[in-house]
PDB file of C-alpha atoms in Angstrom:
ATOM      1  CA  MET A 241      -9.137  -4.144   9.352  1.00  0.00           C
ATOM      2  CA  ASN A 242     -12.152  -2.338   8.052  1.00  0.00           C
ATOM      3  CA  ARG A 243     -12.377   0.666   5.721  1.00  0.00           C
ATOM      4  CA  GLU A 244     -12.573   3.215   8.551  1.00  0.00           C
ATOM      5  CA  GLU A 245      -9.480   1.742  10.265  1.00  0.00           C
ATOM      6  CA  PHE A 246      -7.673   1.710   6.908  1.00  0.00           C
ATOM      7  CA  ASN A 247      -8.474   5.386   6.284  1.00  0.00           C
ATOM      8  CA  ASP A 248      -7.482   6.381   9.832  1.00  0.00           C
ATOM      9  CA  PHE A 249      -4.162   4.554   9.471  1.00  0.00           C
ATOM     10  CA  CYS A 250      -3.331   6.054   6.066  1.00  0.00           C
ATOM     11  CA  ALA A 251      -4.249   9.558   7.257  1.00  0.00           C
ATOM     12  CA  GLY A 252      -1.393   9.323   9.775  1.00  0.00           C
ATOM     13  CA  PHE A 253       1.367   9.368   7.155  1.00  0.00           C
ATOM     14  CA  PRO A 254       3.103  12.730   6.596  1.00  0.00           C
ATOM     15  CA  ALA A 255       1.767  14.643   3.575  1.00  0.00           C
ATOM     16  CA  SER A 256      -0.799  11.967   2.783  1.00  0.00           C
ATOM     17  CA  SER A 257      -3.868  12.989   0.813  1.00  0.00           C
ATOM     18  CA  TYR A 258      -7.178  11.260   0.228  1.00  0.00           C
ATOM     19  CA  VAL A 259      -9.335  11.093  -2.862  1.00  0.00           C
ATOM     20  CA  VAL A 260     -12.232   8.916  -4.039  1.00  0.00           C
ATOM     21  CA  GLN A 261     -11.469   7.450  -7.468  1.00  0.00           C
ATOM     22  CA  TRP A 262     -12.048   4.433  -9.664  1.00  0.00           C
ATOM     23  CA  GLY A 263     -15.580   3.404  -8.830  1.00  0.00           C
ATOM     24  CA  ASN A 264     -15.740   4.812  -5.304  1.00  0.00           C
ATOM     25  CA  ALA A 265     -12.397   3.471  -4.048  1.00  0.00           C
ATOM     26  CA  ASP A 266     -10.614   5.211  -1.161  1.00  0.00           C
ATOM     27  CA  VAL A 267      -7.221   6.192  -2.601  1.00  0.00           C
ATOM     28  CA  TRP A 268      -4.304   7.479  -0.512  1.00  0.00           C
ATOM     29  CA  LYS A 269      -1.431   9.383  -2.057  1.00  0.00           C
ATOM     30  CA  ALA A 270       1.811  11.025  -0.988  1.00  0.00           C
ATOM     31  CA  GLY A 271       3.353  13.643  -3.253  1.00  0.00           C
ATOM     32  CA  GLY A 272       0.673  12.855  -5.821  1.00  0.00           C
ATOM     33  CA  LYS A 273       1.669   9.172  -5.972  1.00  0.00           C
ATOM     34  CA  VAL A 274      -0.688   6.380  -4.871  1.00  0.00           C
ATOM     35  CA  PHE A 275       0.482   4.251  -1.943  1.00  0.00           C
ATOM     36  CA  ALA A 276      -2.726   2.504  -0.766  1.00  0.00           C
ATOM     37  CA  ILE A 277      -6.207   1.767  -2.078  1.00  0.00           C
ATOM     38  CA  CYS A 278      -9.338   0.376  -0.468  1.00  0.00           C
ATOM     39  CA  GLY A 279     -11.842  -0.855  -2.999  1.00  0.00           C
ATOM     40  CA  TRP A 280     -14.076  -3.893  -3.270  1.00  0.00           C
ATOM     41  CA  ALA A 281     -13.753  -7.551  -4.177  1.00  0.00           C
ATOM     42  CA  ASP A 282     -16.931  -9.623  -4.152  1.00  0.00           C
ATOM     43  CA  GLY A 283     -18.705  -6.944  -2.112  1.00  0.00           C
ATOM     44  CA  LYS A 284     -16.039  -6.832   0.632  1.00  0.00           C
ATOM     45  CA  ASP A 285     -13.285  -4.329   1.345  1.00  0.00           C
ATOM     46  CA  ALA A 286     -10.051  -5.104  -0.495  1.00  0.00           C
ATOM     47  CA  PHE A 287      -6.776  -3.404   0.438  1.00  0.00           C
ATOM     48  CA  THR A 288      -4.149  -2.758  -2.241  1.00  0.00           C
ATOM     49  CA  PHE A 289      -0.534  -1.709  -1.666  1.00  0.00           C
ATOM     50  CA  LYS A 290       2.865  -1.497  -3.366  1.00  0.00           C
ATOM     51  CA  THR A 291       5.522  -3.923  -2.182  1.00  0.00           C
ATOM     52  CA  GLY A 292       9.090  -5.037  -2.794  1.00  0.00           C
ATOM     53  CA  ASP A 293      10.142  -7.891  -5.077  1.00  0.00           C
ATOM     54  CA  ILE A 294      10.500 -10.594  -2.417  1.00  0.00           C
ATOM     55  CA  ALA A 295       7.303  -9.695  -0.561  1.00  0.00           C
ATOM     56  CA  PHE A 296       5.471  -9.671  -3.897  1.00  0.00           C
ATOM     57  CA  GLU A 297       6.520 -13.241  -4.576  1.00  0.00           C
ATOM     58  CA  VAL A 298       6.036 -14.555  -1.042  1.00  0.00           C
ATOM     59  CA  LEU A 299       2.810 -12.859   0.027  1.00  0.00           C
ATOM     60  CA  GLN A 300       0.828 -13.669  -3.108  1.00  0.00           C
ATOM     61  CA  GLU A 301       1.068 -17.337  -2.119  1.00  0.00           C
ATOM     62  CA  ARG A 302      -1.025 -16.665   1.002  1.00  0.00           C
ATOM     63  CA  PRO A 303      -4.731 -17.430   0.779  1.00  0.00           C
ATOM     64  CA  GLY A 304      -6.639 -14.157   0.489  1.00  0.00           C
ATOM     65  CA  VAL A 305      -3.753 -12.221  -1.116  1.00  0.00           C
ATOM     66  CA  ARG A 306      -3.232 -11.829  -4.859  1.00  0.00           C
ATOM     67  CA  PRO A 307      -1.417  -9.640  -7.356  1.00  0.00           C
ATOM     68  CA  ALA A 308      -3.476  -6.444  -7.516  1.00  0.00           C
ATOM     69  CA  PRO A 309      -5.886  -6.373 -10.436  1.00  0.00           C
ATOM     70  CA  TYR A 310      -4.838  -3.878 -13.130  1.00  0.00           C
ATOM     71  CA  LEU A 311      -1.633  -2.792 -11.370  1.00  0.00           C
ATOM     72  CA  ALA A 312       0.203  -6.123 -11.241  1.00  0.00           C
ATOM     73  CA  SER A 313      -0.932  -6.994 -14.758  1.00  0.00           C
ATOM     74  CA  ARG A 314       1.056  -3.955 -15.912  1.00  0.00           C
ATOM     75  CA  GLY A 315       4.232  -5.317 -14.328  1.00  0.00           C
ATOM     76  CA  MET A 316       4.003  -3.317 -11.104  1.00  0.00           C
ATOM     77  CA  LYS A 317       4.660  -4.964  -7.723  1.00  0.00           C
ATOM     78  CA  TRP A 318       1.268  -4.348  -6.091  1.00  0.00           C
ATOM     79  CA  LEU A 319      -0.702  -6.835  -4.001  1.00  0.00           C
ATOM     80  CA  GLN A 320      -4.281  -6.955  -2.818  1.00  0.00           C
ATOM     81  CA  HIS A 321      -5.589  -8.423   0.433  1.00  0.00           C
ATOM     82  CA  PHE A 322      -9.071  -9.358  -0.762  1.00  0.00           C
ATOM     83  CA  LYS A 323     -10.430 -11.999   1.596  1.00  0.00           C
ATOM     84  CA  ASP A 324      -9.735 -13.921   4.788  1.00  0.00           C
ATOM     85  CA  PRO A 325      -7.410 -15.208   6.008  1.00  0.00           C
ATOM     86  CA  GLY A 326      -5.098 -12.895   4.034  1.00  0.00           C
ATOM     87  CA  LEU A 327      -2.919 -10.699   6.209  1.00  0.00           C
ATOM     88  CA  THR A 328      -3.403  -9.842   9.852  1.00  0.00           C
ATOM     89  CA  ASP A 329      -4.131  -6.205  10.651  1.00  0.00           C
ATOM     90  CA  ALA A 330      -0.543  -5.787  11.884  1.00  0.00           C
ATOM     91  CA  GLU A 331       0.869  -7.299   8.672  1.00  0.00           C
ATOM     92  CA  LEU A 332      -1.415  -5.129   6.571  1.00  0.00           C
ATOM     93  CA  LYS A 333      -0.240  -2.015   8.429  1.00  0.00           C
ATOM     94  CA  ASP A 334       3.392  -3.086   7.930  1.00  0.00           C
ATOM     95  CA  GLN A 335       2.791  -3.507   4.209  1.00  0.00           C
ATOM     96  CA  MET A 336       1.046  -0.141   3.878  1.00  0.00           C
ATOM     97  CA  THR A 337       3.948   1.476   5.749  1.00  0.00           C
ATOM     98  CA  LEU A 338       6.373  -0.185   3.340  1.00  0.00           C
ATOM     99  CA  SER A 339       4.228   0.946   0.404  1.00  0.00           C
ATOM    100  CA  TYR A 340       4.341   4.541   1.656  1.00  0.00           C
ATOM    101  CA  SER A 341       8.134   4.274   2.047  1.00  0.00           C
ATOM    102  CA  LEU A 342       8.596   2.839  -1.444  1.00  0.00           C
ATOM    103  CA  VAL A 343       6.438   5.517  -3.036  1.00  0.00           C
ATOM    104  CA  THR A 344       7.942   8.463  -1.156  1.00  0.00           C
ATOM    105  CA  ALA A 345      11.509   7.211  -1.743  1.00  0.00           C
ATOM    106  CA  GLY A 346      10.798   7.735  -5.442  1.00  0.00           C
ATOM    107  CA  LEU A 347      10.040  11.427  -4.926  1.00  0.00           C
ATOM    108  CA  SER A 348      12.803  13.967  -5.390  1.00  0.00           C
ATOM    109  CA  LYS A 349      14.604  15.177  -2.298  1.00  0.00           C
ATOM    110  CA  ARG A 350      13.219  18.645  -2.974  1.00  0.00           C
ATOM    111  CA  LYS A 351       9.640  17.356  -3.150  1.00  0.00           C
ATOM    112  CA  ARG A 352      10.060  15.336   0.068  1.00  0.00           C
ATOM    113  CA  THR A 353      11.443  18.414   1.824  1.00  0.00           C
ATOM    114  CA  GLU A 354       8.585  20.618   0.548  1.00  0.00           C
ATOM    115  CA  LEU A 355       6.029  18.101   1.830  1.00  0.00           C
ATOM    116  CA  GLY A 356       7.773  17.381   5.128  1.00  0.00           C
ATOM    117  CA  ILE A 357       8.266  13.717   4.256  1.00  0.00           C
ATOM    118  CA  PRO A 358      11.188  12.123   6.113  1.00  0.00           C
ATOM    119  CA  GLU A 359      14.225  11.058   4.122  1.00  0.00           C
ATOM    120  CA  PRO A 360      14.363   7.323   3.307  1.00  0.00           C
ATOM    121  CA  GLN A 361      16.367   5.431   5.898  1.00  0.00           C
ATOM    122  CA  PRO A 362      19.782   4.198   4.698  1.00  0.00           C
ATOM    123  CA  ASP A 363      19.025   0.718   5.999  1.00  0.00           C
ATOM    124  CA  HIS A 364      15.606   0.677   4.314  1.00  0.00           C
ATOM    125  CA  ASN A 365      15.449  -2.407   2.134  1.00  0.00           C
ATOM    126  CA  PRO A 366      12.213  -2.625   0.111  1.00  0.00           C
ATOM    127  CA  ASN A 367      13.086  -6.213  -0.771  1.00  0.00           C
ATOM    128  CA  ARG A 368      13.272  -7.384   2.824  1.00  0.00           C
ATOM    129  CA  ASP A 369      11.648 -10.619   3.848  1.00  0.00           C
ATOM    130  CA  PRO A 370       8.003  -9.825   4.763  1.00  0.00           C
ATOM    131  CA  GLY A 371       8.372 -11.907   7.922  1.00  0.00           C
ATOM    132  CA  SER A 372      11.228  -9.850   9.343  1.00  0.00           C
TER     133      SER A 372
END
């Protein structure tokens, strides 16, 4: 995935908004809350996303994936795909979708309704196995 594909994908989420922050990083938000970031690591695109507890533990063991600088050091469950092999494009999209779901589930019902964000699914489990 490249930066343009990342931005196109993130733009497809309901009520998503885009801003450039933090040293020219592409930052995507929903309801004012960050759900995905594309910045740089060693001059290459690096994709950062929120994840559940199990995925945080499992995925950081993959070469090219690490706890997100700054965010994970503050105790938050954020990962960064920063080099190959990392995640496939499909896996990265799945993780960004999960990140969006985790972030928007934390918004009030009223805020989600105002923004047209779908209600969290009852069977949504943010701690699901990343391979399922």
